[in-house]
PDB file of C-alpha atoms in Angstrom:
ATOM      1  CA  MET P   1      66.697 107.733 145.947  1.00 77.00           C
ATOM      2  CA  LYS P   2      69.938 105.477 144.557  1.00 83.00           C
ATOM      3  CA  LYS P   3      68.468 106.475 141.181  1.00 83.00           C
ATOM      4  CA  LYS P   4      69.017 109.743 141.746  1.00 84.00           C
ATOM      5  CA  ILE P   5      72.417 109.685 143.105  1.00 85.00           C
ATOM      6  CA  ILE P   6      73.162 107.352 139.979  1.00 85.00           C
ATOM      7  CA  ILE P   7      71.831 109.544 137.706  1.00 84.00           C
ATOM      8  CA  ILE P   8      73.860 112.889 139.389  1.00 84.00           C
ATOM      9  CA  ILE P   9      76.785 111.364 139.324  1.00 85.00           C
ATOM     10  CA  ALA P  10      76.548 110.352 135.087  1.00 85.00           C
ATOM     11  CA  VAL P  11      75.855 113.064 133.989  1.00 84.00           C
ATOM     12  CA  VAL P  12      78.530 115.099 135.683  1.00 85.00           C
ATOM     13  CA  LEU P  13      81.185 112.156 135.072  1.00 87.00           C
ATOM     14  CA  ALA P  14      79.024 112.326 131.179  1.00 86.00           C
ATOM     15  CA  ALA P  15      80.097 116.341 131.231  1.00 85.00           C
ATOM     16  CA  VAL P  16      83.820 116.007 132.382  1.00 85.00           C
ATOM     17  CA  VAL P  17      84.130 113.655 129.586  1.00 86.00           C
ATOM     18  CA  VAL P  18      83.162 116.276 127.393  1.00 84.00           C
ATOM     19  CA  ILE P  19      84.596 118.755 128.378  1.00 84.00           C
ATOM     20  CA  GLY P  20      88.196 116.750 128.496  1.00 83.00           C
ATOM     21  CA  GLY P  21      87.529 116.284 125.078  1.00 81.00           C
ATOM     22  CA  ALA P  22      87.205 119.766 124.474  1.00 77.00           C
ATOM     23  CA  LEU P  23      90.645 120.442 125.424  1.00 78.00           C
ATOM     24  CA  ALA P  24      92.264 117.390 124.384  1.00 81.00           C
ATOM     25  CA  SER P  25      90.285 118.234 120.801  1.00 78.00           C
ATOM     26  CA  GLY P  26      91.268 122.412 121.399  1.00 82.00           C
ATOM     27  CA  TYR P  27      95.384 121.550 122.907  1.00 85.00           C
ATOM     28  CA  ASN P  28      95.837 119.783 119.582  1.00 85.00           C
ATOM     29  CA  GLY P  29      94.408 121.313 117.311  1.00 85.00           C
ATOM     30  CA  LEU P  30      96.859 124.459 118.567  1.00 85.00           C
ATOM     31  CA  VAL P  31      99.764 121.479 118.885  1.00 86.00           C
ATOM     32  CA  THR P  32      99.901 120.235 115.014  1.00 87.00           C
ATOM     33  CA  SER P  33      99.014 124.419 114.128  1.00 86.00           C
ATOM     34  CA  ARG P  34     101.958 125.010 115.814  1.00 88.00           C
ATOM     35  CA  GLU P  35     103.827 122.338 114.795  1.00 89.00           C
ATOM     36  CA  THR P  36     102.906 123.785 111.030  1.00 88.00           C
ATOM     37  CA  VAL P  37     104.074 127.270 111.710  1.00 87.00           C
ATOM     38  CA  ASN P  38     107.659 125.498 113.699  1.00 87.00           C
ATOM     39  CA  SER P  39     108.119 123.284 110.019  1.00 87.00           C
ATOM     40  CA  ALA P  40     107.716 126.313 107.998  1.00 87.00           C
ATOM     41  CA  ALA P  41     110.046 128.576 109.733  1.00 84.00           C
ATOM     42  CA  SER P  42     112.399 126.237 109.201  1.00 84.00           C
ATOM     43  CA  ASP P  43     111.378 125.455 105.343  1.00 85.00           C
ATOM     44  CA  VAL P  44     113.354 129.989 105.849  1.00 84.00           C
ATOM     45  CA  ASP P  45     115.989 128.946 107.601  1.00 83.00           C
ATOM     46  CA  THR P  46     116.555 126.335 105.304  1.00 84.00           C
ATOM     47  CA  ALA P  47     115.351 128.727 101.993  1.00 83.00           C
ATOM     48  CA  LEU P  48     117.446 131.465 103.447  1.00 82.00           C
ATOM     49  CA  GLN P  49     120.747 129.561 104.361  1.00 83.00           C
ATOM     50  CA  ARG P  50     120.876 127.728 100.499  1.00 83.00           C
ATOM     51  CA  ARG P  51     120.942 131.374  99.385  1.00 80.00           C
ATOM     52  CA  ALA P  52     123.508 131.988 101.935  1.00 81.00           C
ATOM     53  CA  ASP P  53     125.471 129.050 100.698  1.00 82.00           C
ATOM     54  CA  LEU P  54     126.127 130.713  97.698  1.00 79.00           C
ATOM     55  CA  ILE P  55     126.639 133.919  98.179  1.00 79.00           C
ATOM     56  CA  PRO P  56     130.364 132.980  99.052  1.00 80.00           C
ATOM     57  CA  ASN P  57     130.697 131.143  95.357  1.00 78.00           C
ATOM     58  CA  VAL P  58     128.765 134.219  93.365  1.00 77.00           C
ATOM     59  CA  VAL P  59     132.227 136.760  95.322  1.00 75.00           C
ATOM     60  CA  SER P  60     134.479 134.531  94.354  1.00 77.00           C
ATOM     61  CA  THR P  61     133.501 134.050  90.700  1.00 76.00           C
ATOM     62  CA  VAL P  62     133.141 137.953  90.922  1.00 74.00           C
ATOM     63  CA  LYS P  63     135.769 138.906  93.211  1.00 69.00           C
ATOM     64  CA  SER P  64     137.831 136.640  90.186  1.00 69.00           C
ATOM     65  CA  PHE P  65     137.116 139.128  87.538  1.00 66.00           C
ATOM     66  CA  ALA P  66     137.522 142.465  89.972  1.00 65.00           C
ATOM     67  CA  LYS P  67     139.993 142.130  92.167  1.00 63.00           C
ATOM     68  CA  HIS P  68     139.944 146.078  93.459  1.00 58.00           C
ATOM     69  CA  GLU P  69     136.292 145.763  94.221  1.00 66.00           C
ATOM     70  CA  THR P  70     136.531 144.337  97.365  1.00 72.00           C
ATOM     71  CA  GLU P  71     134.573 146.427  99.601  1.00 75.00           C
ATOM     72  CA  VAL P  72     131.813 145.401  97.428  1.00 75.00           C
ATOM     73  CA  PHE P  73     132.467 142.041  98.652  1.00 76.00           C
ATOM     74  CA  ASP P  74     133.361 142.513 102.030  1.00 79.00           C
ATOM     75  CA  LYS P  75     129.354 144.305 102.321  1.00 82.00           C
ATOM     76  CA  VAL P  76     127.895 141.301 100.553  1.00 81.00           C
ATOM     77  CA  LEU P  77     129.923 138.744 103.177  1.00 80.00           C
ATOM     78  CA  GLU P  78     129.255 140.263 106.302  1.00 85.00           C
ATOM     79  CA  ALA P  79     125.305 141.063 105.466  1.00 84.00           C
ATOM     80  CA  ARG P  80     125.196 136.940 104.599  1.00 83.00           C
ATOM     81  CA  MET P  81     126.708 136.523 108.217  1.00 85.00           C
ATOM     82  CA  THR P  82     124.016 138.725 109.729  1.00 87.00           C
ATOM     83  CA  LEU P  83     121.685 136.397 107.704  1.00 83.00           C
ATOM     84  CA  LEU P  84     123.137 133.409 109.405  1.00 82.00           C
ATOM     85  CA  ASN P  85     123.091 134.320 112.691  1.00 85.00           C
ATOM     86  CA  ALA P  86     119.383 136.260 112.222  1.00 85.00           C
ATOM     87  CA  SER P  87     117.430 134.481 115.369  1.00 83.00           C
ATOM     88  CA  THR P  88     113.872 136.046 114.676  1.00 83.00           C
ATOM     89  CA  PRO P  89     111.610 136.620 111.406  1.00 82.00           C
ATOM     90  CA  GLU P  90     111.857 139.897 112.434  1.00 81.00           C
ATOM     91  CA  GLU P  91     116.049 139.838 112.121  1.00 84.00           C
ATOM     92  CA  GLN P  92     116.032 137.144 108.649  1.00 83.00           C
ATOM     93  CA  ALA P  93     113.655 139.530 107.377  1.00 81.00           C
ATOM     94  CA  THR P  94     116.097 142.942 107.903  1.00 84.00           C
ATOM     95  CA  ALA P  95     118.986 140.951 107.198  1.00 84.00           C
ATOM     96  CA  ASN P  96     118.143 139.518 103.859  1.00 82.00           C
ATOM     97  CA  GLU P  97     117.140 143.039 102.573  1.00 83.00           C
ATOM     98  CA  GLU P  98     120.073 144.136 104.198  1.00 84.00           C
ATOM     99  CA  LEU P  99     122.302 141.237 101.703  1.00 82.00           C
ATOM    100  CA  SER P 100     120.157 141.716  99.211  1.00 81.00           C
ATOM    101  CA  SER P 101     120.626 145.064  98.746  1.00 81.00           C
ATOM    102  CA  ALA P 102     124.611 144.116  99.707  1.00 81.00           C
ATOM    103  CA  LEU P 103     124.417 142.281  95.885  1.00 79.00           C
ATOM    104  CA  GLN P 104     123.018 144.669  93.955  1.00 80.00           C
ATOM    105  CA  GLY P 105     126.799 146.124  94.320  1.00 78.00           C
ATOM    106  CA  ILE P 106     127.734 143.370  92.700  1.00 76.00           C
ATOM    107  CA  ASN P 107     125.052 143.326  90.115  1.00 76.00           C
ATOM    108  CA  VAL P 108     126.913 146.838  89.472  1.00 75.00           C
ATOM    109  CA  ILE P 109     130.340 145.179  89.128  1.00 74.00           C
ATOM    110  CA  VAL P 110     129.132 142.639  86.214  1.00 75.00           C
ATOM    111  CA  GLU P 111     127.587 145.057  84.340  1.00 75.00           C
ATOM    112  CA  ASN P 112     131.729 146.661  84.415  1.00 74.00           C
ATOM    113  CA  TYR P 113     133.020 143.084  83.606  1.00 72.00           C
ATOM    114  CA  PRO P 114     130.720 142.269  80.552  1.00 73.00           C
ATOM    115  CA  GLU P 115     133.472 138.946  80.123  1.00 75.00           C
ATOM    116  CA  LEU P 116     132.283 138.168  83.712  1.00 71.00           C
ATOM    117  CA  LYS P 117     128.441 138.536  82.510  1.00 70.00           C
ATOM    118  CA  SER P 118     128.911 135.525  79.851  1.00 71.00           C
ATOM    119  CA  ASP P 119     131.399 133.025  82.058  1.00 74.00           C
ATOM    120  CA  GLN P 120     129.498 129.838  82.331  1.00 78.00           C
ATOM    121  CA  THR P 121     130.180 130.078  86.361  1.00 78.00           C
ATOM    122  CA  TYR P 122     128.792 132.560  87.014  1.00 76.00           C
ATOM    123  CA  ILE P 123     125.850 131.819  84.478  1.00 78.00           C
ATOM    124  CA  GLY P 124     124.249 128.666  86.857  1.00 83.00           C
ATOM    125  CA  LEU P 125     125.584 130.410  90.599  1.00 80.00           C
ATOM    126  CA  MET P 126     123.140 133.258  89.256  1.00 80.00           C
ATOM    127  CA  ASP P 127     120.557 130.160  88.217  1.00 83.00           C
ATOM    128  CA  GLU P 128     121.306 128.516  91.557  1.00 83.00           C
ATOM    129  CA  LEU P 129     120.692 131.930  93.105  1.00 80.00           C
ATOM    130  CA  GLU P 130     117.878 132.791  90.647  1.00 82.00           C
ATOM    131  CA  GLY P 131     116.414 129.392  92.470  1.00 84.00           C
ATOM    132  CA  SER P 132     116.916 129.914  96.241  1.00 82.00           C
ATOM    133  CA  GLU P 133     115.432 133.129  95.395  1.00 84.00           C
ATOM    134  CA  ASN P 134     112.846 131.710  94.442  1.00 85.00           C
ATOM    135  CA  ARG P 135     112.646 129.161  96.961  1.00 87.00           C
ATOM    136  CA  ILE P 136     112.712 131.637 100.035  1.00 85.00           C
ATOM    137  CA  ALA P 137     109.636 133.959  98.562  1.00 85.00           C
ATOM    138  CA  VAL P 138     106.813 130.349  98.885  1.00 89.00           C
ATOM    139  CA  ALA P 139     108.871 129.076 101.753  1.00 88.00           C
ATOM    140  CA  ARG P 140     108.166 132.806 103.360  1.00 88.00           C
ATOM    141  CA  LYS P 141     104.612 132.902 102.104  1.00 88.00           C
ATOM    142  CA  ASP P 142     103.697 129.425 103.158  1.00 91.00           C
ATOM    143  CA  TYR P 143     105.268 130.857 106.676  1.00 88.00           C
ATOM    144  CA  ASN P 144     103.203 133.766 106.835  1.00 89.00           C
ATOM    145  CA  ASP P 145     100.027 130.964 106.006  1.00 91.00           C
ATOM    146  CA  ALA P 146     100.925 129.265 108.477  1.00 91.00           C
ATOM    147  CA  VAL P 147     101.638 131.769 110.800  1.00 91.00           C
ATOM    148  CA  ASN P 148      97.909 133.178 109.938  1.00 91.00           C
ATOM    149  CA  ASN P 149      95.696 130.318 110.056  1.00 89.00           C
ATOM    150  CA  TYR P 150      98.111 129.156 114.114  1.00 88.00           C
ATOM    151  CA  ASN P 151      96.690 132.764 115.021  1.00 89.00           C
ATOM    152  CA  SER P 152      93.831 132.614 114.045  1.00 88.00           C
ATOM    153  CA  LYS P 153      92.852 129.458 116.180  1.00 86.00           C
ATOM    154  CA  VAL P 154      95.038 131.543 119.196  1.00 89.00           C
ATOM    155  CA  ILE P 155      92.421 134.557 118.921  1.00 88.00           C
ATOM    156  CA  LYS P 156      89.237 131.659 118.409  1.00 86.00           C
ATOM    157  CA  PHE P 157      86.415 130.983 120.818  1.00 86.00           C
ATOM    158  CA  PRO P 158      87.042 128.582 121.691  1.00 83.00           C
ATOM    159  CA  ALA P 159      90.152 127.814 121.396  1.00 84.00           C
ATOM    160  CA  ASN P 160      91.684 130.650 122.532  1.00 86.00           C
ATOM    161  CA  ILE P 161      89.896 129.323 126.252  1.00 85.00           C
ATOM    162  CA  VAL P 162      92.819 127.020 125.747  1.00 84.00           C
ATOM    163  CA  ALA P 163      95.234 128.893 124.808  1.00 86.00           C
ATOM    164  CA  LYS P 164      95.023 131.537 127.718  1.00 88.00           C
ATOM    165  CA  LEU P 165      95.139 128.038 130.409  1.00 84.00           C
ATOM    166  CA  PHE P 166      97.694 126.454 128.349  1.00 87.00           C
ATOM    167  CA  GLY P 167     100.053 129.304 127.319  1.00 89.00           C
ATOM    168  CA  PHE P 168     100.121 128.945 123.761  1.00 88.00           C
ATOM    169  CA  GLU P 169     100.899 132.812 121.667  1.00 88.00           C
ATOM    170  CA  LYS P 170     100.277 134.667 118.888  1.00 88.00           C
ATOM    171  CA  ALA P 171     103.886 133.833 116.722  1.00 86.00           C
ATOM    172  CA  GLU P 172     105.355 136.655 114.802  1.00 85.00           C
ATOM    173  CA  TYR P 173     105.230 136.936 111.139  1.00 85.00           C
ATOM    174  CA  PHE P 174     108.015 136.867 108.813  1.00 80.00           C
ATOM    175  CA  GLU P 175     107.026 141.078 106.997  1.00 76.00           C
ATOM    176  CA  ALA P 176     109.814 142.837 105.103  1.00 64.00           C
ATOM    177  CA  ASP P 177     112.084 144.939 106.370  1.00 58.00           C
ATOM    178  CA  ALA P 178     110.883 149.005 105.916  1.00 54.00           C
ATOM    179  CA  ASP P 179     113.668 149.584 104.250  1.00 52.00           C
ATOM    180  CA  ALA P 180     111.979 147.341 101.721  1.00 47.00           C
ATOM    181  CA  TYR P 181     109.778 149.401 100.037  1.00 46.00           C
ATOM    182  CA  GLU P 182     112.170 152.237  99.170  1.00 50.00           C
ATOM    183  CA  VAL P 183     113.185 153.159  95.635  1.00 45.00           C
ATOM    184  CA  PRO P 184     117.592 152.120  95.708  1.00 45.00           C
ATOM    185  CA  ASP P 185     119.414 155.034  94.838  1.00 45.00           C
ATOM    186  CA  VAL P 186     120.933 152.899  91.735  1.00 38.00           C
ATOM    187  CA  GLY P 187     122.954 156.529  90.872  1.00 41.00           C
ATOM    188  CA  ALA P 188     124.263 156.080  93.721  1.00 44.00           C
ATOM    189  CA  ALA P 189     125.566 153.029  93.395  1.00 40.00           C
ATOM    190  CA  LEU P 190     127.110 153.030  90.090  1.00 35.00           C
ATOM    191  CA  GLY P 191     129.118 156.105  91.996  1.00 41.00           C
ATOM    192  CA  ASP P 192     127.803 159.195  89.572  1.00 38.00           C
TER     193      ASP P 192
END
C-alpha cells in the first residue's frame, strides 16, 4: 500500500515537472522571440532616426542654392517631424512614405540647379541618405522576419497555449503605406 502511494506521488511529481518544464520552455521561447522583435524594431527606429537627422543638412544645402523654394523645404521638415513622432510600425511606415514623397520635391529643385548637383557637400549628403535608405530597407526586412518568427510561435501549438496563458499577442508588421503603390505624378511635381 505504501509502495503504491509512493509510485502515485512520484508519477504526479514527474507529470508536474514535465508540464512545468514545457511551460517554462514555451514561455522562455516566446520571451526570446518577443525581445528579438523589440530589438529589430529598435534597429528600424535607429535607421529612421539616422535618415531624419540627415534631412536638415540636405534641406540646408539645397536651400543655400534655391532660397525661394520654401514650400518644398517646409513640407520636407514637416514630414521629418511626423516621422520622428511616429510610435507604431504603421505610423512609421506612413510617415516614412510621406517623407519620401516630400524628398521628391527636393529632387525636382536639384534638377533646376545643375551647380547643386556638383556641390561636394550635397553629393556627400545624398550618398549618406542613400546609405540610410538601404539601412532602413534591411532593418524593416529584419524586423518583419522577427515578427514572422514570433507570430508563428504565438499561434502554433503548443506555444499558443503558453502565449494565451501569459498574454503574448501577435506583433504588428512594418508595412508600406497604401500610397506607396501609386505611381507619383512627376508632371504635377514639376508644375506642368
